[in-house]
Coordinates of C-alpha atoms and ligand atoms in Angstrom, one line a residue:
M1 CA 8.9 -16.4 10.0
L2 CA 10.0 -13.0 11.1
G3 CA 10.0 -14.1 14.8
Q4 CA 12.3 -12.5 17.3
R5 CA 13.8 -9.2 16.1
P6 CA 17.5 -9.8 15.4
T7 CA 20.1 -7.4 16.9
L8 CA 21.7 -4.9 14.6
A9 CA 25.1 -5.9 15.9
S10 CA 24.5 -9.6 14.9
L11 CA 23.4 -8.5 11.4
A12 CA 26.4 -6.2 11.0
E13 CA 28.8 -9.1 11.5
R14 CA 27.4 -11.0 8.6
E15 CA 28.4 -10.9 4.9
W16 CA 25.7 -9.6 2.6
D17 CA 25.4 -9.7 -1.2
L18 CA 22.8 -7.0 -1.1
I19 CA 21.3 -4.6 1.4
V20 CA 17.8 -3.2 0.7
V21 CA 16.8 0.1 2.4
G22 CA 13.0 0.6 2.8
G23 CA 10.4 -1.9 4.0
G24 CA 7.5 -1.0 1.8
I25 CA 6.2 -3.2 -1.1
T26 CA 9.2 -2.3 -3.3
G27 CA 11.8 -3.2 -0.8
A28 CA 10.0 -6.3 0.3
G29 CA 9.7 -7.4 -3.3
V30 CA 13.4 -6.8 -3.9
L31 CA 14.2 -8.8 -0.8
L32 CA 12.0 -11.7 -1.9
E33 CA 13.3 -11.8 -5.5
A34 CA 16.9 -11.5 -4.4
A35 CA 16.4 -14.3 -1.8
R36 CA 14.8 -16.4 -4.5
Q37 CA 17.9 -16.0 -6.6
G38 CA 20.0 -17.3 -3.7
H39 CA 21.5 -14.0 -2.6
K40 CA 22.3 -13.2 1.0
V41 CA 20.2 -10.1 1.5
L42 CA 19.2 -7.9 4.3
L43 CA 16.3 -5.3 4.4
L44 CA 16.3 -2.3 6.8
E45 CA 13.2 -0.2 7.5
Q46 CA 13.3 3.0 9.6
Q47 CA 9.9 2.5 11.1
D48 CA 7.5 -0.4 11.0
F49 CA 7.3 -2.5 7.9
A50 CA 4.8 -0.9 5.4
W51 CA 4.7 2.2 7.6
G52 CA 5.2 4.4 4.5
T53 CA 3.0 4.4 1.4
S54 CA 2.5 0.7 1.3
S55 CA -0.1 0.6 4.0
R56 CA -2.0 3.6 2.7
S57 CA -2.8 2.8 -0.9
S58 CA -6.2 2.4 -2.4
K59 CA -5.7 -1.4 -2.0
M60 CA -6.2 -2.1 -5.7
V61 CA -4.3 -4.8 -7.5
H62 CA -5.2 -3.5 -10.9
G63 CA -4.0 -2.7 -14.4
G64 CA -5.1 0.8 -14.0
L65 CA -7.8 2.0 -16.4
R66 CA -6.5 5.5 -16.3
Y67 CA -3.1 4.3 -17.7
I68 CA -4.7 2.6 -20.6
A69 CA -6.8 5.7 -21.2
Q70 CA -3.6 7.7 -21.2
G71 CA -2.2 5.3 -23.9
D72 CA 0.2 3.5 -21.6
V73 CA -0.7 0.0 -22.9
R74 CA 2.6 -1.6 -21.7
L75 CA 2.2 -0.5 -18.1
T76 CA -1.4 -1.7 -18.1
R77 CA -0.5 -5.0 -19.7
D78 CA 2.3 -5.7 -17.2
A79 CA 0.1 -4.7 -14.3
L80 CA -2.8 -6.9 -15.5
R81 CA -0.6 -9.9 -15.9
E82 CA 0.8 -9.4 -12.4
R83 CA -2.8 -9.0 -11.1
E84 CA -3.8 -12.4 -12.6
R85 CA -0.7 -14.0 -11.1
L86 CA -1.4 -12.6 -7.6
L87 CA -5.0 -13.7 -7.8
R88 CA -3.7 -17.2 -8.6
D89 CA -1.0 -17.3 -5.9
L90 CA -2.6 -15.4 -3.0
P91 CA -6.2 -16.4 -3.1
G92 CA -7.9 -14.8 -0.2
L93 CA -5.4 -12.0 0.2
V94 CA -5.8 -10.7 -3.4
E95 CA -9.5 -11.0 -4.4
R96 CA -11.3 -10.3 -7.6
A97 CA -13.8 -7.5 -7.2
T98 CA -16.5 -6.1 -9.4
Y99 CA -16.1 -2.5 -10.4
L100 CA -18.9 -0.3 -11.7
F101 CA -18.4 2.8 -13.7
P102 CA -21.7 4.7 -13.8
L103 CA -22.5 6.4 -17.1
R104 CA -24.5 9.6 -17.3
K105 CA -26.1 11.1 -20.5
G106 CA -24.0 13.7 -22.2
K107 CA -21.1 13.1 -19.8
F108 CA -17.7 11.6 -20.5
P109 CA -17.1 8.7 -20.9
G110 CA -19.8 7.3 -23.1
R111 CA -20.8 3.6 -23.2
W112 CA -19.0 2.8 -26.5
P113 CA -15.6 4.4 -25.7
M114 CA -15.7 2.6 -22.3
T115 CA -16.6 -0.7 -24.0
A116 CA -13.6 -0.3 -26.4
V117 CA -11.2 0.5 -23.5
L118 CA -12.6 -2.4 -21.3
S119 CA -12.4 -4.9 -24.2
L120 CA -8.7 -4.0 -24.6
Y121 CA -8.3 -4.2 -20.8
D122 CA -9.8 -7.6 -20.6
F123 CA -7.9 -8.8 -23.6
L124 CA -4.5 -7.7 -22.0
A125 CA -5.5 -9.7 -18.9
G126 CA -6.6 -12.7 -20.9
I127 CA -10.1 -12.7 -19.4
R128 CA -13.6 -11.4 -20.5
D129 CA -15.3 -9.9 -17.6
H130 CA -16.8 -6.6 -18.7
R131 CA -20.5 -5.9 -19.5
F132 CA -23.0 -3.2 -19.6
V133 CA -25.3 -2.9 -16.6
S134 CA -28.7 -1.4 -17.1
R135 CA -29.9 1.7 -15.2
R136 CA -32.4 -0.5 -13.3
E137 CA -29.9 -3.1 -12.3
L138 CA -27.4 -0.4 -11.3
L139 CA -29.9 1.4 -9.0
S140 CA -30.9 -1.9 -7.4
R141 CA -27.2 -2.8 -6.8
V142 CA -26.3 0.7 -5.6
P143 CA -29.3 2.0 -3.7
G144 CA -29.2 5.8 -3.2
L145 CA -27.0 6.6 -6.1
D146 CA -28.0 9.8 -7.8
A147 CA -30.3 8.8 -10.7
T148 CA -30.0 12.1 -12.6
G149 CA -29.1 11.4 -16.2
L150 CA -28.0 7.9 -15.3
S151 CA -28.0 5.6 -18.3
G152 CA -26.4 2.5 -16.7
A153 CA -22.9 1.5 -15.9
M154 CA -20.0 -0.5 -17.3
S155 CA -19.1 -3.4 -15.1
Y156 CA -15.6 -5.0 -15.1
T157 CA -13.4 -6.8 -12.6
D158 CA -10.1 -5.9 -10.9
A159 CA -8.8 -7.0 -7.5
L160 CA -8.5 -5.7 -3.9
T161 CA -6.0 -6.6 -1.2
D162 CA -4.7 -5.5 2.1
D163 CA -1.5 -3.7 1.1
C164 CA 0.2 -4.1 4.5
R165 CA -0.5 -7.8 4.7
L166 CA 0.9 -8.1 1.1
V167 CA 4.2 -6.6 2.3
I168 CA 4.3 -8.8 5.4
R169 CA 3.5 -11.8 3.2
C170 CA 6.6 -11.0 1.0
L171 CA 8.8 -10.6 4.0
L172 CA 7.5 -14.0 5.4
E173 CA 8.2 -15.7 2.1
A174 CA 11.6 -14.1 1.8
A175 CA 12.4 -15.2 5.4
R176 CA 11.7 -18.8 4.4
L177 CA 14.3 -18.3 1.6
G178 CA 16.9 -16.8 4.0
G179 CA 16.1 -13.1 3.5
E180 CA 16.6 -11.1 6.7
S181 CA 14.6 -8.0 7.6
L182 CA 14.8 -5.5 10.5
N183 CA 12.3 -2.8 11.3
Y184 CA 13.0 0.3 13.3
A185 CA 16.5 0.5 11.7
R186 CA 17.3 3.7 9.8
A187 CA 20.1 4.0 7.3
T188 CA 21.6 7.4 8.1
A189 CA 24.5 7.6 5.7
S190 CA 26.1 5.7 2.8
R191 CA 29.6 5.8 1.4
R192 CA 31.6 3.8 -1.1
D193 CA 34.6 2.0 0.2
G194 CA 36.6 0.1 -2.4
D195 CA 34.1 -2.5 -3.8
R196 CA 31.6 -2.2 -1.0
T197 CA 28.9 0.3 0.0
R198 CA 28.9 1.0 3.7
L199 CA 25.7 2.1 5.4
T200 CA 25.6 3.6 8.8
V201 CA 22.5 2.3 10.5
E202 CA 20.7 3.5 13.7
D203 CA 18.6 1.0 15.7
R204 CA 15.8 3.3 16.7
L205 CA 14.8 1.1 19.6
S206 CA 18.1 0.8 21.4
G207 CA 19.8 3.9 19.9
E208 CA 22.7 1.6 18.9
Q209 CA 24.6 2.4 15.7
A210 CA 26.4 0.0 13.4
E211 CA 27.8 -0.2 9.9
V212 CA 26.6 -2.8 7.5
S213 CA 28.1 -3.3 4.1
A214 CA 27.5 -5.1 0.8
P215 CA 28.8 -4.8 -2.8
V216 CA 25.6 -3.0 -3.6
V217 CA 22.7 -1.3 -1.9
I218 CA 19.2 -0.9 -3.3
N219 CA 17.5 2.2 -2.1
A220 CA 13.8 1.4 -2.1
T221 CA 12.7 4.3 0.2
G222 CA 9.8 5.5 -2.0
A223 CA 9.0 9.1 -1.3
W224 CA 12.2 9.4 0.8
A225 CA 14.4 8.2 -2.1
D226 CA 16.1 11.5 -2.8
R227 CA 17.6 11.5 0.7
L228 CA 19.7 8.4 0.1
G229 CA 19.6 8.3 -3.6
G230 CA 21.8 11.1 -4.5
A231 CA 19.6 14.3 -4.8
G232 CA 22.2 16.6 -3.4
P233 CA 22.7 20.3 -3.4
D234 CA 23.6 20.2 -7.1
T235 CA 21.0 17.7 -8.3
A236 CA 17.3 18.3 -8.7
P237 CA 15.0 16.1 -6.6
R238 CA 13.6 13.2 -8.7
I239 CA 10.6 12.6 -6.5
R240 CA 7.5 14.7 -6.5
P241 CA 5.7 13.6 -3.3
L242 CA 1.9 13.6 -4.0
R243 CA -0.5 12.9 -1.2
G244 CA -3.7 10.9 -1.5
S245 CA -6.2 10.6 1.3
H246 CA -9.0 8.2 2.0
L247 CA -12.0 8.1 4.4
F248 CA -13.2 4.9 6.1
V249 CA -16.9 5.3 6.4
D250 CA -19.5 3.6 8.6
P251 CA -20.9 0.9 6.3
T252 CA -24.4 1.3 7.7
R253 CA -24.4 4.9 6.5
L254 CA -22.9 4.2 3.1
P255 CA -23.3 0.5 2.2
V256 CA -21.7 -0.6 -1.1
D257 CA -21.1 -4.1 -2.4
D258 CA -19.1 -3.1 -5.5
C259 CA -16.2 -0.7 -6.3
L260 CA -17.7 2.4 -7.8
T261 CA -15.8 4.9 -9.8
V262 CA -17.5 8.3 -9.6
M263 CA -16.6 11.7 -10.8
H264 CA -16.1 14.6 -8.4
P265 CA -18.5 17.4 -9.0
R266 CA -15.8 20.0 -8.4
D267 CA -13.1 18.9 -10.8
G268 CA -14.3 15.8 -12.6
R269 CA -11.6 13.6 -11.1
P270 CA -12.5 9.9 -10.7
V271 CA -12.8 8.8 -7.1
F272 CA -13.4 5.3 -5.8
V273 CA -16.1 4.3 -3.3
F274 CA -15.5 0.6 -2.4
P275 CA -16.1 -2.0 0.2
W276 CA -13.0 -2.9 2.2
E277 CA -12.7 -5.1 5.3
G278 CA -16.3 -4.6 6.2
V279 CA -16.4 -0.7 5.9
T280 CA -16.7 1.7 3.0
C281 CA -13.6 3.3 1.7
V282 CA -13.6 6.5 -0.3
G283 CA -10.7 8.0 -2.1
T284 CA -8.4 9.4 -3.1
T285 CA -7.3 12.9 -3.3
D286 CA -4.2 13.9 -5.3
L287 CA -2.2 16.9 -4.3
D288 CA 1.4 18.1 -3.7
H289 CA 2.6 17.0 -0.3
G290 CA 4.7 19.7 1.3
D291 CA 4.6 18.4 4.9
D292 CA 7.6 17.0 6.8
L293 CA 8.3 13.5 5.4
D294 CA 9.5 12.4 8.9
L295 CA 5.9 12.7 10.1
E296 CA 3.2 10.3 9.1
A297 CA 1.1 11.7 6.3
S298 CA -2.4 12.7 7.4
A299 CA -5.6 13.9 5.6
S300 CA -6.3 17.7 5.9
A301 CA -9.7 19.1 6.8
A302 CA -10.0 20.3 3.2
E303 CA -9.5 16.8 1.8
V304 CA -12.1 15.4 4.2
D305 CA -14.5 18.1 2.9
Y306 CA -13.7 17.3 -0.7
L307 CA -14.4 13.6 -0.2
L308 CA -17.6 14.2 1.8
E309 CA -18.7 16.6 -1.0
L310 CA -18.2 13.7 -3.5
I311 CA -20.3 11.3 -1.4
N312 CA -23.1 13.7 -0.8
S313 CA -23.3 14.6 -4.5
Q314 CA -23.3 11.0 -5.7
F315 CA -25.6 9.8 -2.8
P316 CA -27.8 12.9 -2.3
D317 CA -29.9 11.4 0.5
A318 CA -27.0 10.1 2.4
G319 CA -26.4 13.3 4.3
L320 CA -23.0 12.1 5.3
S321 CA -21.0 14.2 7.8
R322 CA -17.7 13.8 9.8
D323 CA -19.6 11.8 12.4
D324 CA -20.0 9.0 9.9
V325 CA -16.2 8.8 9.2
L326 CA -14.5 6.1 11.3
S327 CA -11.0 7.2 10.4
T328 CA -8.8 8.6 7.6
M329 CA -5.7 7.4 5.9
A330 CA -3.2 9.4 3.9
G331 CA -0.3 8.2 1.8
V332 CA 2.5 9.9 -0.2
R333 CA 3.0 8.7 -3.7
P334 CA 6.6 8.6 -4.8
V335 CA 5.9 9.9 -8.3
I336 CA 8.9 10.5 -10.5
A337 CA 8.6 14.2 -11.4
S338 CA 8.3 15.3 -15.0
G339 CA 11.1 17.7 -14.4
K340 CA 9.4 21.0 -14.1
P341 CA 8.8 22.7 -10.7
A342 CA 5.5 21.6 -9.3
A343 CA 3.9 25.0 -9.7
A344 CA 4.8 25.3 -13.3
G345 CA 4.6 21.7 -14.1
K346 CA 1.9 19.1 -14.6
A347 CA -1.2 18.9 -12.5
P348 CA -0.7 16.1 -9.9
S349 CA -3.1 13.7 -11.5
K350 CA -1.3 14.1 -14.9
E351 CA 2.1 12.9 -13.6
R352 CA 3.1 9.4 -14.8
R353 CA 2.9 6.6 -12.2
D354 CA 5.5 4.2 -13.5
H355 CA 8.8 3.4 -11.7
A356 CA 12.3 4.5 -12.4
V357 CA 15.7 3.1 -11.5
W358 CA 18.8 5.1 -11.3
Q359 CA 22.4 4.6 -10.2
G360 CA 24.5 6.5 -7.7
D361 CA 27.8 5.6 -6.1
G362 CA 27.2 1.9 -5.1
V363 CA 23.5 2.7 -4.5
V364 CA 20.8 1.7 -7.0
T365 CA 17.6 3.7 -6.4
V366 CA 14.2 2.4 -7.4
S367 CA 11.1 4.5 -6.8
G368 CA 7.6 5.2 -8.2
G369 CA 5.4 2.5 -9.6
K370 CA 2.6 0.5 -8.1
L371 CA 1.8 -2.0 -5.5
T372 CA 0.6 -4.3 -8.2
T373 CA 3.8 -4.5 -10.2
F374 CA 6.2 -5.0 -7.3
R375 CA 7.7 -8.2 -8.7
L376 CA 8.6 -6.6 -12.0
I377 CA 10.0 -3.5 -10.2
A378 CA 12.1 -5.8 -8.1
L379 CA 13.5 -7.6 -11.1
D380 CA 14.4 -4.3 -12.8
A381 CA 16.2 -3.1 -9.6
L382 CA 18.1 -6.4 -9.3
A383 CA 19.2 -6.2 -12.9
A384 CA 20.4 -2.6 -12.4
A385 CA 22.3 -3.8 -9.3
G386 CA 24.1 -6.4 -11.4
L387 CA 22.5 -9.2 -9.4
L388 CA 20.5 -10.6 -12.3
D389 CA 21.8 -10.8 -15.9
A390 CA 19.5 -9.8 -18.8
R391 CA 18.6 -13.4 -19.7
A392 CA 17.8 -14.4 -16.1
A393 CA 15.7 -11.2 -15.7
R394 CA 13.8 -12.0 -18.9
R395 CA 13.2 -15.5 -17.8
A396 CA 12.0 -14.4 -14.3
R397 CA 9.6 -11.9 -15.9
R398 CA 8.0 -14.6 -18.0
S399 CA 8.2 -17.3 -15.4
N400 CA 4.9 -18.8 -14.4
A401 CA 6.2 -20.4 -11.2
P402 CA 4.2 -19.8 -8.0
L403 CA 5.4 -16.7 -6.1
F404 CA 4.3 -17.8 -2.7
R405 CA 4.0 -21.2 -1.0
P406 CA 1.2 -21.8 1.5
L407 CA 1.9 -21.2 5.2
P408 CA 0.5 -24.4 6.7
E409 CA 1.8 -23.6 10.1
A410 CA -0.2 -20.3 10.3
P411 CA -3.9 -19.8 11.0
L412 CA -5.8 -19.6 7.8
Q413 CA -6.5 -15.9 8.1
V414 CA -2.8 -14.9 7.9
D415 CA -2.9 -15.7 4.3
Q416 CA -6.2 -14.1 3.7
F417 CA -7.9 -10.8 3.5
L418 CA -9.0 -10.5 7.1
H419 CA -12.7 -10.2 6.5
G420 CA -13.7 -9.0 10.0
V421 CA -12.1 -11.9 11.8
Q422 CA -9.4 -9.5 12.9
D423 CA -10.0 -10.0 16.5
D424 CA -9.6 -13.7 16.3
D425 CA -7.2 -14.6 19.2
A426 CA -5.3 -17.3 17.3
L427 CA -4.6 -14.9 14.5
I428 CA -3.4 -12.1 16.9
R429 CA -1.3 -14.6 18.8
W430 CA 0.4 -15.7 15.5
V431 CA 0.9 -12.2 14.4
L432 CA 2.5 -11.3 17.7
E433 CA 4.7 -14.4 17.6
N434 CA 5.8 -14.2 13.9
E435 CA 5.4 -10.8 12.4
A436 CA 8.0 -8.6 14.2
V437 CA 5.4 -6.5 16.1
V438 CA 7.4 -3.9 18.1
H439 CA 4.7 -1.4 19.1
L440 CA 0.9 -1.7 19.6
D441 CA 0.3 0.6 16.6
D442 CA 2.2 -2.0 14.4
L443 CA -0.5 -4.5 15.5
L444 CA -3.6 -2.2 15.4
L445 CA -2.8 0.0 12.4
R446 CA -1.0 -2.3 10.1
R447 CA -0.8 -6.1 10.8
T448 CA -4.6 -5.9 11.6
R449 CA -6.6 -2.7 10.8
L450 CA -8.6 -2.7 13.9
G451 CA -7.6 0.9 14.7
L452 CA -9.0 2.1 11.4
L453 CA -12.1 0.0 11.1
R454 CA -13.6 0.2 14.5
R455 CA -15.1 3.3 15.8
D456 CA -13.5 2.7 19.2
G457 CA -10.2 2.0 17.6
G458 CA -10.1 -1.4 19.3
A459 CA -10.6 -0.2 22.8
A460 CA -13.1 -3.0 23.5
L461 CA -10.4 -5.5 22.8
A462 CA -7.8 -3.8 25.1
P463 CA -8.1 -6.3 28.0
R464 CA -7.5 -9.2 25.7
L465 CA -4.7 -7.5 23.9
R466 CA -3.1 -6.5 27.1
A467 CA -3.1 -10.2 28.2
L468 CA -1.7 -11.4 24.8
T469 CA 1.0 -8.8 24.6
G470 CA 2.0 -9.6 28.2
D471 CA 2.1 -13.3 27.5
I472 CA 3.9 -13.2 24.1
L473 CA 5.9 -10.0 24.1
G474 CA 6.5 -9.8 27.8
W475 CA 4.9 -6.4 28.2
D476 CA 4.3 -5.4 31.8
E477 CA 1.6 -2.9 33.0
A478 CA 3.8 0.1 32.5
R479 CA 4.8 -0.9 29.0
W480 CA 1.2 -1.6 28.1
E481 CA 0.1 1.8 29.3
Q482 CA 2.9 3.5 27.4
E483 CA 2.0 1.6 24.2
W484 CA -1.7 2.3 24.6
Q485 CA -1.1 6.1 25.0
R486 CA 1.3 6.1 22.1
Y487 CA -1.2 4.3 19.9
Q488 CA -4.1 6.6 20.9
A489 CA -2.0 9.7 20.2
L490 CA -0.9 8.4 16.7
R491 CA -4.4 7.3 15.8
E492 CA -5.9 10.6 16.7
R493 CA -3.3 12.8 15.1
F494 CA -2.7 10.9 11.8
Y495 CA -5.7 8.8 11.3
G496 CA -8.4 10.9 12.9
V497 CA -11.0 13.2 11.3
P498 CA -9.8 16.8 11.3
P499 CA -12.6 19.2 12.2
A500 CA -13.9 21.5 9.5
E501 CA -11.9 24.6 9.1
R502 CA -13.9 27.7 10.2
A503 CA -14.4 30.2 7.4
A504 CA -12.3 33.3 7.9
A505 CA -14.2 36.1 9.6
Ligands
FAD601 C1 -3.2 7.4 -2.1 C2 -2.4 6.3 -2.8 C3 -3.2 5.3 -3.4 C4 -2.5 4.3 -4.1 N1 -3.3 3.3 -4.7 C5 -2.7 2.3 -5.3 C6 -3.4 1.2 -5.7 O1 -4.6 1.1 -5.5 N2 -2.8 0.2 -6.4 C7 -1.4 0.2 -6.6 O2 -0.9 -0.7 -7.3 N3 -0.7 1.2 -6.2 C8 -1.3 2.2 -5.5 N4 -0.5 3.3 -5.0 C9 0.9 3.3 -5.3 C10 1.6 2.4 -4.2 O3 1.0 2.4 -3.0 C11 3.1 2.8 -4.1 O4 3.7 2.8 -5.4 C12 3.8 1.8 -3.2 O5 3.2 1.6 -2.0 C13 5.2 2.4 -3.0 O6 5.9 1.5 -2.2 P1 7.4 1.7 -1.8 O7 7.9 0.5 -1.1 O8 8.2 2.2 -3.0 O9 7.3 2.9 -0.8 P2 6.9 2.9 0.7 O10 5.8 2.0 1.0 O11 6.7 4.3 1.2 O12 8.2 2.3 1.4 C14 9.4 3.1 1.6 C15 9.9 2.8 3.0 O13 11.2 3.3 3.1 C16 11.4 3.6 4.5 N5 12.5 4.5 4.6 C17 12.7 5.8 4.2 N6 13.9 6.2 4.5 C18 14.6 5.2 5.1 C19 15.9 5.1 5.7 N7 16.8 6.1 5.6 N8 16.2 3.9 6.2 C20 15.3 2.9 6.3 N9 14.1 2.9 5.8 C21 13.7 4.1 5.2 C22 10.1 4.3 4.8 O14 9.8 4.4 6.2 C23 9.0 3.5 4.1 O15 8.4 2.5 4.9 C24 -1.1 4.3 -4.3 C25 -0.4 5.3 -3.7 C26 -1.0 6.3 -2.9 C27 -0.3 7.4 -2.2

């Protein structure tokens, strides 16, 4: 288990085969696969684990219908195979879900093109799950959906997860295989020294600095990859940071049982409306992110308006407003830029979403890609780092061995989608004891999602949480107050609902 946070000094004394920078799904996947191969490996994360994009995705473990529509059959096939594997190995944390794609007369896409695409999609996954849903059945399954021109829907299946818990699950599994990880530890510089890469690391809790070294470093810092990965004054940035935001909506105001893909009336972009952890999630947007990457990404007022406009056009009687939004969540996609400057280049939604690996001086950078394909991305990165030869990489790609073993010592929910049992005391106790919680926001925004899913942000649970954090983490009154203030400020600023912008006079 992740247990007590090790000291940076103790980690710096040890010999490593590999150091991974970045504690999102990519880094966690690399740590897990490297540990599985028997390497001595350390992962460093500058904030909390999954603080970056990997707690802010659309939570879909999927092949990606858009990729197949764009002709990227290989990416779709790989992702679908990984989806099936994760459904098998993490039942409860990765769950099959029904997706409905409403069809409207005279609007793209029609029933038969969709049937052809979905037949291929299912074929690549080795299942047969798609079917046509009549208009009548659709309207009874999705009450309130705009019936104008509706001819029915295509139904198929993909999967949903909690992305942050998936990251933590990889870290826990890696820990069982000897993989070490440290949160709140930022790599500030790297240099090649003979046959080793030396990283200067700052412990952001104690302020302590230390140097750790290994023959190779894998930079898995996602949207931050250019900082450590060699984009310097003479090299163009490789990453085009694109922001996507979601709304978590009161489920009594917008109840849905299936994942709907609906088209935005303004620009025709597909947007998902889906049930997640007991609330309704709506997203995403897709736009260039020019904000400071050192701050958490947050949804703008214009994005909230855009998503509310979508809901109210698809559910004309819903009359949804900001009051119905419980919280927002924004993430930055580490998309590998097509090369041209953003203004002159492709529209954000047209950029490719697959990953890339490139080499610097003793640093292998891996960025882009998807949550779903984290294992394959990890294998590519390890091969580029010389830690996996071509044959072993091929074997690992094809291997059908289970990726995760059960956690018999943990409460059942640790290995599950939390399904509204998030305030279960035994679960919270286990998380506090075993999942490297440093701040209250780690617990309320990521390990559990109480801060996003409850209108009060978990305030009703505060007395119990205060007792548990005192008991397990040794927090006194002053520390609790400080943590509560910090959590409230972060929640309001980065996960709140920004007020509508007033039109210019
Ligand atoms: C809106 C949105 C929706 C998405 N939906 C889906 C989806 O439904 N399904 C899917 O498969 N994919 C989805 N994706 C893509 C997926 O979420 C990302 O590809 C994935 O999470 C990227 O993971 P990562 O580990 O590379 O990056 P991150 O999760 O961002 O991790 C990088 C980490 O590196 C850390 N870091 C940075 N610099 C340093 C440093 N110097 N020292 C130490 N640590 C550092 C950061 O703090 C961060 O935690 C979505 C992405 C977005 C933005």
